[in-house]
PDB file of N, CA and C in Angstrom:
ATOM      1  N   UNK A  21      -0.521 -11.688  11.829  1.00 66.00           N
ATOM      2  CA  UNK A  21      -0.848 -11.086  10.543  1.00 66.00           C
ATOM      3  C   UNK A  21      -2.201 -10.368  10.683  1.00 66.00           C
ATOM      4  N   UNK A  22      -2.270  -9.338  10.622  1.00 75.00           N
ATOM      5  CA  UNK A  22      -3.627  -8.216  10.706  1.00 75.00           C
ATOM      6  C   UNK A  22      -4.684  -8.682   9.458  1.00 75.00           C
ATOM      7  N   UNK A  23      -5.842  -8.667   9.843  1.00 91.00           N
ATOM      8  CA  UNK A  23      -6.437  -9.044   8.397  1.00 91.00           C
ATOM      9  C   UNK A  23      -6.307  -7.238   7.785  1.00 91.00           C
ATOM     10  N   UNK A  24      -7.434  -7.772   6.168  1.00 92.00           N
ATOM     11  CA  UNK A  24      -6.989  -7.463   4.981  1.00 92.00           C
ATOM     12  C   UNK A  24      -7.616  -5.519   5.776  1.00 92.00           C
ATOM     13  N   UNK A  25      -9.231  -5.331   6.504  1.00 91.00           N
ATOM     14  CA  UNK A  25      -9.758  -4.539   6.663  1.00 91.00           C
ATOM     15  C   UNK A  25      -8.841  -3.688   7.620  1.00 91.00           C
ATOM     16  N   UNK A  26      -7.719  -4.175   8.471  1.00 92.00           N
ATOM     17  CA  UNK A  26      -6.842  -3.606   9.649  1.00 92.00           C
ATOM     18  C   UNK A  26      -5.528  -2.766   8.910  1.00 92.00           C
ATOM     19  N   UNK A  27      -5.114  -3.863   8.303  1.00 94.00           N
ATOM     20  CA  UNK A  27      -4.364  -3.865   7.196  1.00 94.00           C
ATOM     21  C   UNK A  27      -4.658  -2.251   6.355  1.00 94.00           C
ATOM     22  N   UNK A  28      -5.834  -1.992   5.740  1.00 92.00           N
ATOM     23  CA  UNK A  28      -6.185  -1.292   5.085  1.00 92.00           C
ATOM     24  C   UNK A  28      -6.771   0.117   5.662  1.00 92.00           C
ATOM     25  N   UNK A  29      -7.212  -0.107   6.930  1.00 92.00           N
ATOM     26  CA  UNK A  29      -7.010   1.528   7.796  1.00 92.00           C
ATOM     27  C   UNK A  29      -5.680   1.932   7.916  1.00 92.00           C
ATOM     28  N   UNK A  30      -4.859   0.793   8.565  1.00 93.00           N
ATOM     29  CA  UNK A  30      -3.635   1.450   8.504  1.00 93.00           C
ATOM     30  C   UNK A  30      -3.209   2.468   7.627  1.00 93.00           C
ATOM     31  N   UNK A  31      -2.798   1.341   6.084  1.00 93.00           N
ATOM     32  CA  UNK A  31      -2.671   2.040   4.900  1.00 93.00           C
ATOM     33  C   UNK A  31      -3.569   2.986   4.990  1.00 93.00           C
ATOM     34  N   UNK A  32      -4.778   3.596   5.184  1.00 91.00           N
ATOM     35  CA  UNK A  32      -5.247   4.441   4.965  1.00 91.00           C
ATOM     36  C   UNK A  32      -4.796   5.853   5.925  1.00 91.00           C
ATOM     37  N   UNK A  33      -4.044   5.985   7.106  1.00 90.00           N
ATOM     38  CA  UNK A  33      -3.561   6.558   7.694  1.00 90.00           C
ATOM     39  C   UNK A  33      -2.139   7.456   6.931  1.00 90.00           C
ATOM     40  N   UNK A  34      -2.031   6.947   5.734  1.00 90.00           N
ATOM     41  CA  UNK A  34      -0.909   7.805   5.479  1.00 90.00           C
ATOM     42  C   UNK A  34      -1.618   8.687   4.590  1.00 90.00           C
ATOM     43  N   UNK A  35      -2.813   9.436   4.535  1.00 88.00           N
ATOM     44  CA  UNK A  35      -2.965  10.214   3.522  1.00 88.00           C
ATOM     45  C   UNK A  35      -3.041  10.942   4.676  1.00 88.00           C
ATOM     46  N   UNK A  36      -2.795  11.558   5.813  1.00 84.00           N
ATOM     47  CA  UNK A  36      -2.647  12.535   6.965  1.00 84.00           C
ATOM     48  C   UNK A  36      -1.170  12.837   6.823  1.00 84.00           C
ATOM     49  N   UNK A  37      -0.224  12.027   6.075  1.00 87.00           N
ATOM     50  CA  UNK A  37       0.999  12.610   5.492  1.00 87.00           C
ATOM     51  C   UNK A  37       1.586  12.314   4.622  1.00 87.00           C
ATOM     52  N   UNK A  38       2.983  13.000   4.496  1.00 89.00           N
ATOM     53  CA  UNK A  38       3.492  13.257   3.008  1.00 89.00           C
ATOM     54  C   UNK A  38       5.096  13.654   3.273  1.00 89.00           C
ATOM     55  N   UNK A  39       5.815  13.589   1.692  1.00 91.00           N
ATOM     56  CA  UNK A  39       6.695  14.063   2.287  1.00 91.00           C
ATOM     57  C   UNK A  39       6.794  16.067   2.315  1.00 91.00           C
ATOM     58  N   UNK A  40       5.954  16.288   2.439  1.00 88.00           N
ATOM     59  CA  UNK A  40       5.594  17.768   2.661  1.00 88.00           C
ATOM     60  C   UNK A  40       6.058  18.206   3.635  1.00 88.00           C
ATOM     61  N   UNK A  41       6.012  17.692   4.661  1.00 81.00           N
ATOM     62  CA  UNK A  41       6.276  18.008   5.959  1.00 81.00           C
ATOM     63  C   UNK A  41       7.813  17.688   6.122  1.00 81.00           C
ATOM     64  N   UNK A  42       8.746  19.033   6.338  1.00 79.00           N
ATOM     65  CA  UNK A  42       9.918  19.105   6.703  1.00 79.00           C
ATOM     66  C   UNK A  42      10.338  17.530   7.761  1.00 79.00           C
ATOM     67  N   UNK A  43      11.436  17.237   7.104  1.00 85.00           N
ATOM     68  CA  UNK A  43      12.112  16.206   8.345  1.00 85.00           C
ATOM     69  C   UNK A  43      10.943  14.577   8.050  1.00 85.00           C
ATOM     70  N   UNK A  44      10.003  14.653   7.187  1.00 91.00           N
ATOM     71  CA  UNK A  44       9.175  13.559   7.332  1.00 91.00           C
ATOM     72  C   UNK A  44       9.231  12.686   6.469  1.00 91.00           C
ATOM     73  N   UNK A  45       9.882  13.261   4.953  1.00 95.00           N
ATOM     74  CA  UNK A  45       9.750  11.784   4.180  1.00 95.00           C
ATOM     75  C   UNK A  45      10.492  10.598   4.099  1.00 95.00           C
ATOM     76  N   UNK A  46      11.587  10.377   4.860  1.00 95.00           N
ATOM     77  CA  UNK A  46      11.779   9.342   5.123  1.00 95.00           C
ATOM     78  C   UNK A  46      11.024   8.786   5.689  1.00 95.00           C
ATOM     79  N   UNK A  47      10.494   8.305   6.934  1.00 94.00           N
ATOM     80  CA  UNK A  47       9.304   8.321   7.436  1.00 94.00           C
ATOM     81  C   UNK A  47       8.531   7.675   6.775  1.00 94.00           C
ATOM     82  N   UNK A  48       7.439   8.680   6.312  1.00 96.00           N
ATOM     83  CA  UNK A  48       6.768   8.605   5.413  1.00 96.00           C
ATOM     84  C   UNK A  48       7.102   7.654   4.796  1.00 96.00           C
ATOM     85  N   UNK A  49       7.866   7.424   3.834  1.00 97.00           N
ATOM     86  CA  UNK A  49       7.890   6.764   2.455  1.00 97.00           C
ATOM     87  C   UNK A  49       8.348   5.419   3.250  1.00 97.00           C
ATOM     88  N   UNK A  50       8.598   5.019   4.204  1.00 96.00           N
ATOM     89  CA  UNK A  50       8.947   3.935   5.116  1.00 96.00           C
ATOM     90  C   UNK A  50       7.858   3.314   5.118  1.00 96.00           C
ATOM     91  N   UNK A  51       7.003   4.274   5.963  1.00 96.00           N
ATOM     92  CA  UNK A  51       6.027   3.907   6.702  1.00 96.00           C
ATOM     93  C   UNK A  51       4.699   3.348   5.216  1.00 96.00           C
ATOM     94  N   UNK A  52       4.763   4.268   4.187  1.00 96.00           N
ATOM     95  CA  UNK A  52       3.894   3.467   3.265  1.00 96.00           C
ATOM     96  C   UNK A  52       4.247   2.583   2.661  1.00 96.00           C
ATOM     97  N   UNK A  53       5.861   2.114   2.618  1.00 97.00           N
ATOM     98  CA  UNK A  53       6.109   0.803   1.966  1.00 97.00           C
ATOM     99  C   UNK A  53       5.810  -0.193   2.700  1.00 97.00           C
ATOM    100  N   UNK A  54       5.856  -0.423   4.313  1.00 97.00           N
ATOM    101  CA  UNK A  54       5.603  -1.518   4.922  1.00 97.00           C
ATOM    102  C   UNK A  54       4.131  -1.566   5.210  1.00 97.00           C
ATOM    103  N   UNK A  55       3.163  -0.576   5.162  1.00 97.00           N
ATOM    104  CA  UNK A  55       2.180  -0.555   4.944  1.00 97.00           C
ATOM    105  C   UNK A  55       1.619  -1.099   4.074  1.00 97.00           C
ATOM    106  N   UNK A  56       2.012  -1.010   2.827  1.00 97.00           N
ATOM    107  CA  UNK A  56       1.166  -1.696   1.260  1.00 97.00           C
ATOM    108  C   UNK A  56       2.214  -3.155   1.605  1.00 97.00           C
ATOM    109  N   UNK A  57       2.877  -3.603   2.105  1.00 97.00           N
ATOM    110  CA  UNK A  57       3.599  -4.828   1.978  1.00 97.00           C
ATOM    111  C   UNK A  57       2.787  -5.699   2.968  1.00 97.00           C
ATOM    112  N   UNK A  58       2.587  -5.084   4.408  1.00 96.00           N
ATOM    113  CA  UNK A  58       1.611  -5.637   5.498  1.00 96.00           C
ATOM    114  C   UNK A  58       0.181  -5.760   4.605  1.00 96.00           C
ATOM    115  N   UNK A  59      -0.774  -5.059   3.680  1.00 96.00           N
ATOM    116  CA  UNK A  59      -1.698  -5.533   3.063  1.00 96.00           C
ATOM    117  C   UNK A  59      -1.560  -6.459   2.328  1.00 96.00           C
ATOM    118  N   UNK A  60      -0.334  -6.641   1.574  1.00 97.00           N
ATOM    119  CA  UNK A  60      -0.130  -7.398   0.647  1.00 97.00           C
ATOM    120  C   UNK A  60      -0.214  -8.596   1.319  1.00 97.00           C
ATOM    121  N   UNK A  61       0.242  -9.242   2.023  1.00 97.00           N
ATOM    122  CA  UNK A  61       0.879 -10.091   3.047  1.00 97.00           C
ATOM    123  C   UNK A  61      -0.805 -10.294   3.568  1.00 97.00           C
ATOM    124  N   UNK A  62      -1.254  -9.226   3.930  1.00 96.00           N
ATOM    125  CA  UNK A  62      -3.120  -9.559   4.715  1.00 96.00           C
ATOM    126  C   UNK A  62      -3.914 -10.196   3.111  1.00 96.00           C
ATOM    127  N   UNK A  63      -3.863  -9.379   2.333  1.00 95.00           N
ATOM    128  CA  UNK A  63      -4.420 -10.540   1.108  1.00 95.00           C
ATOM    129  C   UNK A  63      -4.276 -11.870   0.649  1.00 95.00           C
ATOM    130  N   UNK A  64      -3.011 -11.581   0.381  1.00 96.00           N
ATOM    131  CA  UNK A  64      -2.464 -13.174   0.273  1.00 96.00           C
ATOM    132  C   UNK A  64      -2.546 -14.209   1.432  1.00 96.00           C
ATOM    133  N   UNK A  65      -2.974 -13.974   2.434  1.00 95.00           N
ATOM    134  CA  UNK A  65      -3.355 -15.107   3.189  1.00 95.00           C
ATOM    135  C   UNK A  65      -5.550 -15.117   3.936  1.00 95.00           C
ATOM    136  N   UNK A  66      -5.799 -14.182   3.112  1.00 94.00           N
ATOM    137  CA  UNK A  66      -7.106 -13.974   3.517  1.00 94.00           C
ATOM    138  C   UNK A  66      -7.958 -15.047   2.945  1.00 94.00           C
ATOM    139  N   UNK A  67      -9.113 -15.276   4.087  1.00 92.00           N
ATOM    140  CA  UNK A  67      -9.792 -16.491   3.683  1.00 92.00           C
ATOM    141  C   UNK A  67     -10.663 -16.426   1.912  1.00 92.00           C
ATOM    142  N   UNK A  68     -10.766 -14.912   1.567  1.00 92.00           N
ATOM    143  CA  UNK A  68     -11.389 -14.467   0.356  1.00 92.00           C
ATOM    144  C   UNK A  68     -10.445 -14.884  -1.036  1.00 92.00           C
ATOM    145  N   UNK A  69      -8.850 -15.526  -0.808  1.00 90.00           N
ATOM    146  CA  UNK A  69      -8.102 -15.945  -2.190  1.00 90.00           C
ATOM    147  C   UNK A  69      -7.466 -14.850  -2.153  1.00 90.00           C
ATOM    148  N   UNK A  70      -6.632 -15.473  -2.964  1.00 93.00           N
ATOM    149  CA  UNK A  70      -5.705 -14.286  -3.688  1.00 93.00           C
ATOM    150  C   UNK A  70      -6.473 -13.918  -5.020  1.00 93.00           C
ATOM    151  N   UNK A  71      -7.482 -15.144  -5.535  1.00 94.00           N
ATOM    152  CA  UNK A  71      -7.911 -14.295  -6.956  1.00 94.00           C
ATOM    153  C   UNK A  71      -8.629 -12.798  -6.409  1.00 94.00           C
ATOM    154  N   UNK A  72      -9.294 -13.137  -5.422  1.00 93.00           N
ATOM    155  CA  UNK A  72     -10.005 -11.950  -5.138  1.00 93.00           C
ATOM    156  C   UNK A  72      -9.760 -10.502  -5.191  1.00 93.00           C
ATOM    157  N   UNK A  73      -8.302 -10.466  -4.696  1.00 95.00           N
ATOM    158  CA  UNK A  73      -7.229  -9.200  -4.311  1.00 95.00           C
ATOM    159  C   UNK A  73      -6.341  -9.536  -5.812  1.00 95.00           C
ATOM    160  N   UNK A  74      -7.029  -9.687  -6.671  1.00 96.00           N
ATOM    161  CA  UNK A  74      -5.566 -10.053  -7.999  1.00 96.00           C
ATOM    162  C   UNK A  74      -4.740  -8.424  -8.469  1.00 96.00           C
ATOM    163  N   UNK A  75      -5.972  -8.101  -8.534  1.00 96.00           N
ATOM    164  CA  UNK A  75      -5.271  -6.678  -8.920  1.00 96.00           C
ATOM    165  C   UNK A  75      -5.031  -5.537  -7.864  1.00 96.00           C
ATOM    166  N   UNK A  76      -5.139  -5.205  -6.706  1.00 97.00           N
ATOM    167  CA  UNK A  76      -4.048  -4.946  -5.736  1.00 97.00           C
ATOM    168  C   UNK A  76      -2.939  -5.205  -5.558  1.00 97.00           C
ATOM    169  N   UNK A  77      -2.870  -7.062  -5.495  1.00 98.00           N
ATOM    170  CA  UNK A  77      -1.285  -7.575  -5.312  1.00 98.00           C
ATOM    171  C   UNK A  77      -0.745  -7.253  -6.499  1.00 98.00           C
ATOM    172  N   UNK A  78      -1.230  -7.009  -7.401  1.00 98.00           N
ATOM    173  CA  UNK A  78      -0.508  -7.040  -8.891  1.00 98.00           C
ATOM    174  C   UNK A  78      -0.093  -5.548  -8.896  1.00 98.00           C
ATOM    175  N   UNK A  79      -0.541  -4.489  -8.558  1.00 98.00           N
ATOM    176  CA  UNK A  79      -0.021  -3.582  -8.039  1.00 98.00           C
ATOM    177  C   UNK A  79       1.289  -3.146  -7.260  1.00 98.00           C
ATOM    178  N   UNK A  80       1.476  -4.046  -6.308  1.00 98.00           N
ATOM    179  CA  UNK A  80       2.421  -3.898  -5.159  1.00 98.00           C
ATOM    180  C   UNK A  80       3.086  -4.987  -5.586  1.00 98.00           C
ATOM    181  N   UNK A  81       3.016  -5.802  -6.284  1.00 97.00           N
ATOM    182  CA  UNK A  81       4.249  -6.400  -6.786  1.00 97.00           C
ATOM    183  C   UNK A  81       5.042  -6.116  -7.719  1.00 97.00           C
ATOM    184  N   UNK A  82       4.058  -5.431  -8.885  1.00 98.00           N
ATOM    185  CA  UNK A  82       4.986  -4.331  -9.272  1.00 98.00           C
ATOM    186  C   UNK A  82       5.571  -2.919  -8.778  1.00 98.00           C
ATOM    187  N   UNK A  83       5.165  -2.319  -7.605  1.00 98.00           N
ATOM    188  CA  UNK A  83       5.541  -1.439  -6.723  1.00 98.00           C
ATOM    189  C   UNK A  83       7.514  -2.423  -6.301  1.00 98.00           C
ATOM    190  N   UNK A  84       6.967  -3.490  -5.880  1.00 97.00           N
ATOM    191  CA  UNK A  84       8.419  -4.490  -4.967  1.00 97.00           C
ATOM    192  C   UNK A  84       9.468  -4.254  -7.014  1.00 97.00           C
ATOM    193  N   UNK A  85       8.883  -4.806  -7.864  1.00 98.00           N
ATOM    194  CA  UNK A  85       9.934  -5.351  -8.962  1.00 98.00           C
ATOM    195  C   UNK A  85      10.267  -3.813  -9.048  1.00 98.00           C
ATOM    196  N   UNK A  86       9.672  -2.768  -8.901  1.00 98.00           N
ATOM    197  CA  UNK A  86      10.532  -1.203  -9.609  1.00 98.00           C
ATOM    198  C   UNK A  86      11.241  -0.866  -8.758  1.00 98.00           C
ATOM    199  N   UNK A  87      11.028  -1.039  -6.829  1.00 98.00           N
ATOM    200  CA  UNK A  87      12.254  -1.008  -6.195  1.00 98.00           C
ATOM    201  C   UNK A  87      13.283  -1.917  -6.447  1.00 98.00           C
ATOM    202  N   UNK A  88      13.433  -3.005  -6.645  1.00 97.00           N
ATOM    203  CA  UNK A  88      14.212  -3.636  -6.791  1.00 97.00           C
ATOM    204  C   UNK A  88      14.859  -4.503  -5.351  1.00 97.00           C
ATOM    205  N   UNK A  89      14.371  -4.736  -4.613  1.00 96.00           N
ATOM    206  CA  UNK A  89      14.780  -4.692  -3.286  1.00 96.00           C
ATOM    207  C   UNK A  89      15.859  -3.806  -2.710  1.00 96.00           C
ATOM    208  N   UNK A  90      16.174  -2.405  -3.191  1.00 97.00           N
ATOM    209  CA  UNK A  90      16.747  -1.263  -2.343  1.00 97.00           C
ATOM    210  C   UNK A  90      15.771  -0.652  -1.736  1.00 97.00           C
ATOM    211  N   UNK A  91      15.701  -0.398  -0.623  1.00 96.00           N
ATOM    212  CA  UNK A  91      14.869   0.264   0.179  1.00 96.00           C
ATOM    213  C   UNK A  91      15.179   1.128   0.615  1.00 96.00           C
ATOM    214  N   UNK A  92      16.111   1.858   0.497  1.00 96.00           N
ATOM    215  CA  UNK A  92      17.257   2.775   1.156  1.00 96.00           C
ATOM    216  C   UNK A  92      15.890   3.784   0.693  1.00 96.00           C
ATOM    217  N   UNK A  93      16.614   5.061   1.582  1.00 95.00           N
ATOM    218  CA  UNK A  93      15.508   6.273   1.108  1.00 95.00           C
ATOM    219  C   UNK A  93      15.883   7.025  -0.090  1.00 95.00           C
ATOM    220  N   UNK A  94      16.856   6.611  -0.702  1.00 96.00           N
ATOM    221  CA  UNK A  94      17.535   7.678  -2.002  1.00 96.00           C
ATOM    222  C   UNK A  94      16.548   6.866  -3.029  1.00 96.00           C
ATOM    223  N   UNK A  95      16.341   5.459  -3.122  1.00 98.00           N
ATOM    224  CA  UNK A  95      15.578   4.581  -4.241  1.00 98.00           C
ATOM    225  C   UNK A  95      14.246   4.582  -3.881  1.00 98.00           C
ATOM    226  N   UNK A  96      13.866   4.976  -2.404  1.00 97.00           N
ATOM    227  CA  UNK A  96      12.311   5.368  -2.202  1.00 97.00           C
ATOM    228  C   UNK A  96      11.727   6.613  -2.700  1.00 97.00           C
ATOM    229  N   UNK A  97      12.865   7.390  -2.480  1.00 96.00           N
ATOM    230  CA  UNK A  97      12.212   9.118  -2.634  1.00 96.00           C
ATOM    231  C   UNK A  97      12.499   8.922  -4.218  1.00 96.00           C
ATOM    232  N   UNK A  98      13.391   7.919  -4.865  1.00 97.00           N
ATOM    233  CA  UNK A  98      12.732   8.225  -6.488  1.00 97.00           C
ATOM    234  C   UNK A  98      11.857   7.467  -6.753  1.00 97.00           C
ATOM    235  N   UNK A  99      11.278   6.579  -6.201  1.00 98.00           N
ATOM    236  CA  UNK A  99      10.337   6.223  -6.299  1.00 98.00           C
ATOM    237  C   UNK A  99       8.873   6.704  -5.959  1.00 98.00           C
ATOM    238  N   UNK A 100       9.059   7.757  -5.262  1.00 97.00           N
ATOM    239  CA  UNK A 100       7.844   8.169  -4.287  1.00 97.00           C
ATOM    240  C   UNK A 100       6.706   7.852  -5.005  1.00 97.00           C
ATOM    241  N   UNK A 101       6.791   8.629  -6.404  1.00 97.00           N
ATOM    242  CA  UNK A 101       5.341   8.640  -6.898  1.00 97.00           C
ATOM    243  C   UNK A 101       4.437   7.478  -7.042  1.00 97.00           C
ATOM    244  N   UNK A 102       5.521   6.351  -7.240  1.00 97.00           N
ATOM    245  CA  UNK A 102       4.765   5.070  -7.503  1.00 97.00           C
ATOM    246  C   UNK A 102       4.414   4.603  -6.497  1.00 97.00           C
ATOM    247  N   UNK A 103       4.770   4.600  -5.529  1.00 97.00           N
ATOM    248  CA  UNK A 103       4.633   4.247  -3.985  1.00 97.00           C
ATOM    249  C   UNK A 103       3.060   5.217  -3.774  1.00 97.00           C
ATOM    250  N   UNK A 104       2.816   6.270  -4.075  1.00 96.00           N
ATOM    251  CA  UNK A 104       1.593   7.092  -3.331  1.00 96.00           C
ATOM    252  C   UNK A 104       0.722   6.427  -4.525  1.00 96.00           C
ATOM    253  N   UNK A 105       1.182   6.345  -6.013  1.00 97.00           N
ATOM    254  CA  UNK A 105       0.209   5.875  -6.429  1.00 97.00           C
ATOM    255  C   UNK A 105      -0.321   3.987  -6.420  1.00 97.00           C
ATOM    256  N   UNK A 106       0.494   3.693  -5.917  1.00 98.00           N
ATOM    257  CA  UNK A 106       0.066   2.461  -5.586  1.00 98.00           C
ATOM    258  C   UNK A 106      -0.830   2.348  -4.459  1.00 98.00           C
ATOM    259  N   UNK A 107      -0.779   3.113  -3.457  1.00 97.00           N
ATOM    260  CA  UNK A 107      -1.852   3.089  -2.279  1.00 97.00           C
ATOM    261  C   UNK A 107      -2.929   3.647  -2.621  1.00 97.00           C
ATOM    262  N   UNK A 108      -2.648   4.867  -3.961  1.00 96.00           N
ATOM    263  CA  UNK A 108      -4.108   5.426  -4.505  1.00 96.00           C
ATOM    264  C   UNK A 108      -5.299   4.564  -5.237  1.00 96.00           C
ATOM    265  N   UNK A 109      -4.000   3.525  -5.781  1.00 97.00           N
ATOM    266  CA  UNK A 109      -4.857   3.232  -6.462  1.00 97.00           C
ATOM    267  C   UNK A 109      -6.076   1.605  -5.959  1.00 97.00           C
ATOM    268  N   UNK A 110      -4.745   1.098  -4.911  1.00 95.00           N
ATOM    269  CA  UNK A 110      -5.610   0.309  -4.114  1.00 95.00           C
ATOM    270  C   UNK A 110      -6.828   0.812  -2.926  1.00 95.00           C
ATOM    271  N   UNK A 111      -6.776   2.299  -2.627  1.00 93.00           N
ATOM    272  CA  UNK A 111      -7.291   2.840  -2.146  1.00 93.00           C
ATOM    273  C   UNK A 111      -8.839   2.735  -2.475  1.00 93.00           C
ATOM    274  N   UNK A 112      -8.889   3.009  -3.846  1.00 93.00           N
ATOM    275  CA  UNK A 112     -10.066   3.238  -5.071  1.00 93.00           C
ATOM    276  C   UNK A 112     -10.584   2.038  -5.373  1.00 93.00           C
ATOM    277  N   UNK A 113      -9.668   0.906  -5.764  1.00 94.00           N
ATOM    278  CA  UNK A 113     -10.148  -0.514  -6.009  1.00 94.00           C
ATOM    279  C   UNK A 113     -10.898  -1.095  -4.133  1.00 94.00           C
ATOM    280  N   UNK A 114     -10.312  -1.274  -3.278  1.00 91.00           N
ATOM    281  CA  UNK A 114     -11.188  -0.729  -2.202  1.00 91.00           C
ATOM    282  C   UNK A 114     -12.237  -0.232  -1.966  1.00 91.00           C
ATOM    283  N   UNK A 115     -12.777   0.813  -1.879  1.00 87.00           N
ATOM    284  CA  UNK A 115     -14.319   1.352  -1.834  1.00 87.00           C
ATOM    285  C   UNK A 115     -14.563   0.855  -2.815  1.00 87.00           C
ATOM    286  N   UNK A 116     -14.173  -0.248  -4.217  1.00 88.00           N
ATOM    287  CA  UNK A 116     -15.513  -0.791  -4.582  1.00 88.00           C
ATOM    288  C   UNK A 116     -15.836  -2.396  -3.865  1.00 88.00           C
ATOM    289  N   UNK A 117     -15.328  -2.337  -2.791  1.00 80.00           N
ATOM    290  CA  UNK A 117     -15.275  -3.681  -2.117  1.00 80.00           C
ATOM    291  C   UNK A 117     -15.596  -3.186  -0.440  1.00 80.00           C
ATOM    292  N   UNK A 118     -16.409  -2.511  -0.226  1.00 74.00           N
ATOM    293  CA  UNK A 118     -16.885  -2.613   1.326  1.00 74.00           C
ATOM    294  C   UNK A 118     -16.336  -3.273   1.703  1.00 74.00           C
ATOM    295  N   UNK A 119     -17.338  -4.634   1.896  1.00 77.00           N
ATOM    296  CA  UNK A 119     -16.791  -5.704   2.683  1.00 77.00           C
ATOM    297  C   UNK A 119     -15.808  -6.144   3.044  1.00 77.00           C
ATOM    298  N   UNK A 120     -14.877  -5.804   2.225  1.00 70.00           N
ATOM    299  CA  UNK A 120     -13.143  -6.092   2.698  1.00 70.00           C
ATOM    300  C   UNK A 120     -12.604  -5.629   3.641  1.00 70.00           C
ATOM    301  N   UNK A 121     -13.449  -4.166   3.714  1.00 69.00           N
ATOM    302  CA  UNK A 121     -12.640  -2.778   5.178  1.00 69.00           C
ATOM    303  C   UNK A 121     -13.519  -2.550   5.853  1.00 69.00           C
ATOM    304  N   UNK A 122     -14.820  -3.156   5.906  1.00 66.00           N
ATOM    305  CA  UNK A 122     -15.484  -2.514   6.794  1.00 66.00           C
ATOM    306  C   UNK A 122     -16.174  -3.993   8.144  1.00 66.00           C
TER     307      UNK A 122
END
């Protein structure tokens, strides 16, 4: 299990893409769901609590209840937006927490 700061470059690697790029959003939208799920997964077992990360996981668990567990790419790509904004927004809650990523 990667901690929470490894965890969170990763995730931070998908703002270098999108599904913009011909042939990529499957991909893509793959690659940021197991991304915010691998953080999720690095919070919830980090020595800092889960209260700490409350509102991240609370994020991406509602990201998991609106997929529904279909993961297919037809229920991702309608999902996309919530998916980019869920990494945006843990993105932001992040830089006010250094210490977590750095």
């Amino acid at each position: 299990m990667p901690q929470v700061r490894d965890a969170f470059a990763v995730l931070q690697a998908t703002y270098n893409d999108s599904c913009g790029t011909p042939g990529n959003c499957q991909y893509f939208l793959n690659r940021l769901l197991t991304n915010l799920d691998d953080l999720g997964n690095s919070m919830k077992v980090s020595p800092k609590g889960t209260a700490h990360f409350r509102q991240p996981l609370a994020w991406i668990e509602q990201m998991q209840n609106a997929l529904g567990g279909d993961f297919t790419f037809d229920n991702l790509h309608k999902h996309q937006k919530l998916l980019v904004t869920t990494r945006d927004k843990i993105n932001t809650w992040m830089q006010s927490y250094p210490n977590d990523y750095r």
